[in-house]
XYZ file of C-alpha atoms in Angstrom:
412
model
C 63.868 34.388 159.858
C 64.202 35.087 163.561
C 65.488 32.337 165.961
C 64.344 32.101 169.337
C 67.127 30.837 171.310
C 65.830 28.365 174.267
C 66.993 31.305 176.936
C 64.398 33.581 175.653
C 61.521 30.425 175.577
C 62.457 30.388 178.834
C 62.035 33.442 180.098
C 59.033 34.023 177.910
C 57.049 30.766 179.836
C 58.061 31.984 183.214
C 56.336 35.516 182.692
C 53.673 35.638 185.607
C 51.390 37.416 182.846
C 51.428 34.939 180.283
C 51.069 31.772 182.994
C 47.597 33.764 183.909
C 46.529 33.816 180.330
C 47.463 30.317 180.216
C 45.916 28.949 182.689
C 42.823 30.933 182.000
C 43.240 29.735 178.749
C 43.146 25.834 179.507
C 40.379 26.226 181.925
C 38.156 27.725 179.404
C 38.687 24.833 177.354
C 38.437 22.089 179.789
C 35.015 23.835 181.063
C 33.230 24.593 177.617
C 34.601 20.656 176.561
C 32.451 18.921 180.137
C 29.471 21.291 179.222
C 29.214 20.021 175.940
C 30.192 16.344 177.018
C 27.237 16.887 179.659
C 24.842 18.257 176.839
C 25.600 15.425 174.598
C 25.001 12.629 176.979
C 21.477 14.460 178.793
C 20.659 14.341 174.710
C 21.367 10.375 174.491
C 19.791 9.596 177.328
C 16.550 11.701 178.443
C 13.048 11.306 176.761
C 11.702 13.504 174.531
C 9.841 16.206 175.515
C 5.960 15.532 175.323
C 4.504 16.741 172.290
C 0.511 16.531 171.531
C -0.277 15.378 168.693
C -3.130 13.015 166.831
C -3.091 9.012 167.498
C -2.294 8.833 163.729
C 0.289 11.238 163.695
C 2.481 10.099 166.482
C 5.864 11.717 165.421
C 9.066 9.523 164.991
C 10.723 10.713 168.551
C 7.951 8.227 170.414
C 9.247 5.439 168.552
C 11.637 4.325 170.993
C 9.135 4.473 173.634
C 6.636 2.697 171.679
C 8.987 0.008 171.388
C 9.800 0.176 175.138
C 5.881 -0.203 176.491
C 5.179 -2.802 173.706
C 8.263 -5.143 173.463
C 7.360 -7.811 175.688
C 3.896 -8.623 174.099
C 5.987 -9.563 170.640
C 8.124 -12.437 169.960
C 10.370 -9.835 168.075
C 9.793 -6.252 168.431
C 12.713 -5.046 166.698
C 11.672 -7.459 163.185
C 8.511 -6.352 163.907
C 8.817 -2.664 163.443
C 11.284 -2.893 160.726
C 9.619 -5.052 158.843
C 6.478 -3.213 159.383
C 7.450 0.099 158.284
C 9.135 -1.588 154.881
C 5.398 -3.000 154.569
C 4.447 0.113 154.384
C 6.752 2.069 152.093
C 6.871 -1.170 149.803
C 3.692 -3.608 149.428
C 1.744 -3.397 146.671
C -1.706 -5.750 146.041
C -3.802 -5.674 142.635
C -7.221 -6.629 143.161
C -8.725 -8.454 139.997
C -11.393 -5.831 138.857
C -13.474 -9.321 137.231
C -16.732 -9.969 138.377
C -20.287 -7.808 138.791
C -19.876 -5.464 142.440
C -23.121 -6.324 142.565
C -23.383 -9.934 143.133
C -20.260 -11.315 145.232
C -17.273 -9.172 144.250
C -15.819 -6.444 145.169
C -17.647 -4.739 147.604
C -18.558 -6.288 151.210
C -22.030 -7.233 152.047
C -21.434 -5.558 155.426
C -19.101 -4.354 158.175
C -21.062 -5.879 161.151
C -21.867 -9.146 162.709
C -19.523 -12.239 163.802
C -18.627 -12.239 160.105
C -17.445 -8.493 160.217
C -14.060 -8.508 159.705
C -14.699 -10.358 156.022
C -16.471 -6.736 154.616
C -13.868 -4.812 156.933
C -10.922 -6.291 154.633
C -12.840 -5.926 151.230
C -13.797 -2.567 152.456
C -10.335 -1.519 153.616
C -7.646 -2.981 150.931
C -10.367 -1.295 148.412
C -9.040 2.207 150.120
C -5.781 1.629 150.967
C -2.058 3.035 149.880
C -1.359 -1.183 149.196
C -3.639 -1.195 145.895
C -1.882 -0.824 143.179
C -3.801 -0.709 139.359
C -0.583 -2.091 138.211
C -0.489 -5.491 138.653
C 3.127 -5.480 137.037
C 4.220 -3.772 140.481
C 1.860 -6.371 142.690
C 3.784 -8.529 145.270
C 0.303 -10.571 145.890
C -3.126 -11.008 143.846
C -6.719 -10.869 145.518
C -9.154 -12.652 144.567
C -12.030 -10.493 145.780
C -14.883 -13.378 145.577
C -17.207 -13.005 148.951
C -18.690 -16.218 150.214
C -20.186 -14.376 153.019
C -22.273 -12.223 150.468
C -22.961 -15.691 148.728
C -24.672 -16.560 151.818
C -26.255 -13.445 152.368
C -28.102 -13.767 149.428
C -29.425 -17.213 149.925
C -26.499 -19.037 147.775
C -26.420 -22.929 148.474
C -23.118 -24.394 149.409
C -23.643 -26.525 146.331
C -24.061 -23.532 144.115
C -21.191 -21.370 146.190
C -18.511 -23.991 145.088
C -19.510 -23.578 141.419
C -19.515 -20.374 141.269
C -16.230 -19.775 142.643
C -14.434 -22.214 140.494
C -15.780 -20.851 137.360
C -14.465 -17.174 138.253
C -11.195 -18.509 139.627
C -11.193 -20.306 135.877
C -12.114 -17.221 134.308
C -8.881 -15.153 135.977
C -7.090 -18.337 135.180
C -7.457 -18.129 131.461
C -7.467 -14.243 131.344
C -4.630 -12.927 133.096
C -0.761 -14.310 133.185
C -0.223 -13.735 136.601
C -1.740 -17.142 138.122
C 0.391 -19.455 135.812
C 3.749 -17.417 136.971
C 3.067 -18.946 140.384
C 0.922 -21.701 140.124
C -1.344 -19.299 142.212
C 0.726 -19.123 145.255
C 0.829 -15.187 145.179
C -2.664 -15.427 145.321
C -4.622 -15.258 148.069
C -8.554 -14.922 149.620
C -10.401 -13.790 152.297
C -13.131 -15.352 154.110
C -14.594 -15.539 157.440
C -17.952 -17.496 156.941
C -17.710 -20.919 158.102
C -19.067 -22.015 155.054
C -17.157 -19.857 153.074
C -14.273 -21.983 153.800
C -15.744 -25.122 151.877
C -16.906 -22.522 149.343
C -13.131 -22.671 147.563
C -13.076 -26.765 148.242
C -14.679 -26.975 144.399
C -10.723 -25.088 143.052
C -8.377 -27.414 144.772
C -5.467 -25.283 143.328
C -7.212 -22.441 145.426
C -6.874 -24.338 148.615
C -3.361 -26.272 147.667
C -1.503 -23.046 146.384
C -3.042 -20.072 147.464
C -2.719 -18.101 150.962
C -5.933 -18.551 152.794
C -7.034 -15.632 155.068
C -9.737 -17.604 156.925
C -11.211 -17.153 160.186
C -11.713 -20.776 161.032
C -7.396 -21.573 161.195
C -7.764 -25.381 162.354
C -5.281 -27.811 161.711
C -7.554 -30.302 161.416
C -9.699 -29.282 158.136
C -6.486 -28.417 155.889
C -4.935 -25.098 157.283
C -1.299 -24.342 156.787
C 0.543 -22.053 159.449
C 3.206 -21.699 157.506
C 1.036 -20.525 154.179
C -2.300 -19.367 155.558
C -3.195 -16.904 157.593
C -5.553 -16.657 160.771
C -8.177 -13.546 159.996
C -9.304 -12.954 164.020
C -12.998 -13.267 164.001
C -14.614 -9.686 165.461
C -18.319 -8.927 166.052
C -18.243 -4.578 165.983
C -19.272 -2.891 166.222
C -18.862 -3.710 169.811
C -21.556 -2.886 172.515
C -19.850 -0.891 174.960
C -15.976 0.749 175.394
C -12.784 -0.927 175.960
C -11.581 -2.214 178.836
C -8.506 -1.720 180.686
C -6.562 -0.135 184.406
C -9.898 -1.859 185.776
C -8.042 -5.081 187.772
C -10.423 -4.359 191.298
C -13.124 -4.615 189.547
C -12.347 -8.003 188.551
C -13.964 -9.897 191.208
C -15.201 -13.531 189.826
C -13.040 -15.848 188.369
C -13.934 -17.143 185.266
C -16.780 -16.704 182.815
C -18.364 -18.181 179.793
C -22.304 -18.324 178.488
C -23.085 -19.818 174.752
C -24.650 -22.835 173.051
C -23.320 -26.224 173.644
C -22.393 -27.070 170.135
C -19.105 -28.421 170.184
C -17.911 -31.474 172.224
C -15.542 -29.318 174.600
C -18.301 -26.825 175.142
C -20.961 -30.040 176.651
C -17.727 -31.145 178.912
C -17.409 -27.271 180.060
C -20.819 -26.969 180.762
C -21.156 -30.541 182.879
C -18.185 -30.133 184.698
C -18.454 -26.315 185.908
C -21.740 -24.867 185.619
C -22.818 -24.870 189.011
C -19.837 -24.011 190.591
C -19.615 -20.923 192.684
C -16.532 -19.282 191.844
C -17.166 -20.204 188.088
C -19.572 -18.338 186.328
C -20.661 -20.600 183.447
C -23.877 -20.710 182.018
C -25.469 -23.698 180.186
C -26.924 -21.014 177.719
C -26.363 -17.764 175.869
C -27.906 -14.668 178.323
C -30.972 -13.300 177.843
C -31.530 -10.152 176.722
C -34.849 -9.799 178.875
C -32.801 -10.289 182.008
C -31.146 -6.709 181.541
C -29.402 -4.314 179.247
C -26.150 -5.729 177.485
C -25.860 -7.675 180.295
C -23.285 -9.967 178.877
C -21.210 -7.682 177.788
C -21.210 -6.327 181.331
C -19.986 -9.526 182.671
C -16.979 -9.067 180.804
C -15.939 -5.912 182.809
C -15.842 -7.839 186.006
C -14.346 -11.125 185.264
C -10.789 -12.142 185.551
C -11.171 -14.789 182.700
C -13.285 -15.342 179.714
C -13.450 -18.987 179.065
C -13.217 -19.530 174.656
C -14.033 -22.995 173.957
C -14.024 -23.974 170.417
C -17.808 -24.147 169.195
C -19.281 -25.797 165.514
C -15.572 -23.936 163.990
C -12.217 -23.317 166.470
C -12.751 -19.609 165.896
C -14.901 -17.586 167.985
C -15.346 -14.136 168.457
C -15.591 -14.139 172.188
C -11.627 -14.065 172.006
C -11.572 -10.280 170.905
C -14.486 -9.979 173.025
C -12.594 -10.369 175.958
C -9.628 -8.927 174.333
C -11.832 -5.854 173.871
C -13.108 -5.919 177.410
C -10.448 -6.195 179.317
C -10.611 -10.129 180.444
C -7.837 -12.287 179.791
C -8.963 -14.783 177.099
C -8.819 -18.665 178.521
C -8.367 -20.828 175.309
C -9.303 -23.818 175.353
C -9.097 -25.921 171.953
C -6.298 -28.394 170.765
C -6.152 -27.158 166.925
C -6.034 -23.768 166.476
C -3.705 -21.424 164.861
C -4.131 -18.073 166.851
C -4.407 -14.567 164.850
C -0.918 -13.198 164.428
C 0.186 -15.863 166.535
C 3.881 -15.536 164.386
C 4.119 -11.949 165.833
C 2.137 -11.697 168.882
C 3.065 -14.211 171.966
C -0.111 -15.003 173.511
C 1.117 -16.761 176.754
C 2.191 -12.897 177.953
C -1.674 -11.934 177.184
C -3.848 -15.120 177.330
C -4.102 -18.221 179.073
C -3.716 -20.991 176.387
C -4.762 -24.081 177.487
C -5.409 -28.126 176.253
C -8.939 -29.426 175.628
C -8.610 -31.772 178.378
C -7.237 -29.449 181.136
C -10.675 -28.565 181.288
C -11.203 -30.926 184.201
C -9.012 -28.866 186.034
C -9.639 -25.544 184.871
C -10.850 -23.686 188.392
C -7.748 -24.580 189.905
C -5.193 -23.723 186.890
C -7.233 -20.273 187.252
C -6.707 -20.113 190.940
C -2.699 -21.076 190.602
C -2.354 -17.692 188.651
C -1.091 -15.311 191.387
C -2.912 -11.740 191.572
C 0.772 -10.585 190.477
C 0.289 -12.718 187.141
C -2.495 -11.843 186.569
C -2.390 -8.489 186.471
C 0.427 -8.448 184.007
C -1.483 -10.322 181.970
C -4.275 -7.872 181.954
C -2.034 -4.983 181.372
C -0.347 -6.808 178.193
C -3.426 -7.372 176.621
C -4.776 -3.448 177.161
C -1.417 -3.215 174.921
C -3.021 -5.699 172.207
C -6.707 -4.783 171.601
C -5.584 -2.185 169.276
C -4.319 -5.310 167.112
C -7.880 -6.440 167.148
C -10.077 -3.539 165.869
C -11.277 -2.610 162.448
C -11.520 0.884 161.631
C -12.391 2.627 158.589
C -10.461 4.087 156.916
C -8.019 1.839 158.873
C -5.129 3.224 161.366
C -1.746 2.258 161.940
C -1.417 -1.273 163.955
C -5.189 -2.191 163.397
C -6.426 -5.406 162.460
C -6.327 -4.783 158.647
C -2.895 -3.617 159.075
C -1.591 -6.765 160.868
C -3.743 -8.787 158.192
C -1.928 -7.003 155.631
C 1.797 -7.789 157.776
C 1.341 -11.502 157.833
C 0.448 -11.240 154.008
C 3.957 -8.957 153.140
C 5.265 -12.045 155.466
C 4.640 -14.397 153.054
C 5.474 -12.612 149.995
C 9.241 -13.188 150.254
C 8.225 -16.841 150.604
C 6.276 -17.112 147.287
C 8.104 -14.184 145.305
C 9.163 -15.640 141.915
């Protein structure tokens, strides 16, 4: 073993040569260490390069900036993509085959009209990755009885009621899976008015069950908590979306329909002939021009959506569709994904008796408000269309959300 003695280390550092080599040495290092410090940190920071792809096949790096342009329309953007992408990895629904496709299960009786979104749903969880044939694996139960077909076919509410008890007591006495629960992983799906007082002949339907409904007021019996709001949507609709159109919003408010509800007779008295309201005592008519009302929604501001015979009313994804801030104005009514969406960043949401001074609550909104408004609820109106086969974020999609919601509640 050779020993360097600390005369010879010292000679040895003080070489010119080897000071060169190390200082060449330690700048090498220092340089390739900033570059790569540099490299990581344009990496954490800068946004992916564009890629072009399909709207269905967005690919995961445009998640973060999905999140960014859509955060401040949610009450919790970060629960709600979490718990939506568990939704769909893990939600399962069995459909009870029971009952003759040709009468009222099953199958829709259509995908159009006010009463659309009913055969959308029947139509769409029929397709989708949720069905399971398993009902072992099933986190919920649907009970695929149509009251909209009912009345499509002529059925008396009388004779609607009867027949729904007797197949809900048929499933009832069949299968296991109601008396595990009492029912409450059950649920139904109905946007008919009527269709509503169809299931008032099984109270254990309307007690336990979770009630998709389109008509979500708190005054005939719904439960926030429990049910769930199905958004009422007449498609297909007439003309394209609207959206980056804010100048050629040039009245203030809008609203035409039948005076069939108490708030609707007040809106009418107080406003119709005003001139910077345009309110109409009536619905348009078509002999005045081509889609004419449609085309008032393109250059209004805001669409007035007073409560009619029901809370619900499908001008609220009209003017979601069109591009015209939706003006609600009802005291009991539990908006569509109103647990996930926050409406005040999208609509104005309004008391039944500010209607007295509705012009000049419109008028307080400052052009700057307004058009923030407008621009969140471009963001939104994908939430409100039904497509088929469905896409990602569509209305069947945030149906099926608020249902794997309330699954952990009821899971036994």
């Amino acid at each position: 073993m050779t020993i360097v003695k600390p005369s010879q280390l010292s000679s040895s550092s003080s070489s010119p040569l080897c000071s060169l080599k190390g200082s060449l040495l330690t700048l090498a290092v220092l340089t390739f260490l900033s570059l790569f410090y540099l490299s990581l940190n344009s990496l954490r920071t800068s946004p992916p390069s564009p890629i072009v792809v399909g709207a269905n096949h967005l690919p995961h790096t445009f998640a973060k900036e999905e999140d960014e342009n859509y955060s401040d329309v949610y009450h919790s953007p970060d629960s709600f993509r979490s718990n939506y992408a568990e939704m769909e990895k893990r939600f399962k629904v069995y459909i009870y085959p029971d009952g003759d496709p040709n009468t009222f299960y099953q199958t829709p009786r259509k995908v159009t009209g006010k009463y659309a979104s009913e055969g959308y749903f029947f139509k769409n969880i029929r397709e989708s990755r949720f069905r399971t044939l398993d009902p072992e694996e099933a986190d919920l139960f649907f009970v695929p009885v149509s009251p909209h077909k009912m009345r499509g076919k002529g059925t008396s509410y009388e004779n609607m009621t009867v027949i729904v008890q007797t197949y809900v007591d048929g499933l009832i006495a069949k299968y296991p899976y109601w008396n595990r629960t009492l029912g409450a992983d059950h649920f139904f799906v109905t946007c008919h008015d009527v269709g509503v007082r169809a299931f008032e002949g099984s109270p254990v339907m309307i007690k336990n069950t979770i009630r998709v409904v389109c008509s979500p007021s708190y005054n005939v019996g719904f439960i926030p908590h429990k049910d769930v709001a199905l958004p009422q949507v007449l498609q297909p609709f007439a003309l394209p979306a609207g959206g980056n159109d804010v100048e050629n919003r040039t009245t203030l408010g809008f609203w035409a329909g039948h005076r069939n509800s108490k708030i609707r007779v007040v809106l009418a008295r107080v406003w119709e002939n005003d001139t910077e309201l345009d309110i109409s005592n009536n619905r348009i008519n078509r002999a005045t021009g081509h889609l004419v009302y449609q085309k008032r929604f393109y250059r209004t501001k805001f669409c007035i959506c007073p409560g009619g015979s029901q809370v619900n009313s499908a001008r609220i994804t009209d003017s979601i569709h069109y591009g015209c801030v939706p003006v609600i104005l009802s005291d009991y009514y539990d908006l569509p994904f109103n647990d996930i969406l926050d409406w005040r960043k999208f609509a104005v949401v309004l008391r039944e008796r500010d209607v007295y001074d509705l012009k000049q609550i419109l008028k307080n909104i400052t052009q700057s408000e307004f058009v923030s408004l407008h621009n969140n609820l471009v963001k939104v109106q994908k939430h409100f269309q039904w497509n088929s086969p469905p896409v990602k974020f569509d209305a069947f999609h945030m149906i099926m959300y608020e249902l794997w919601l309330r699954h952990h509640v009821i899971k036994y």
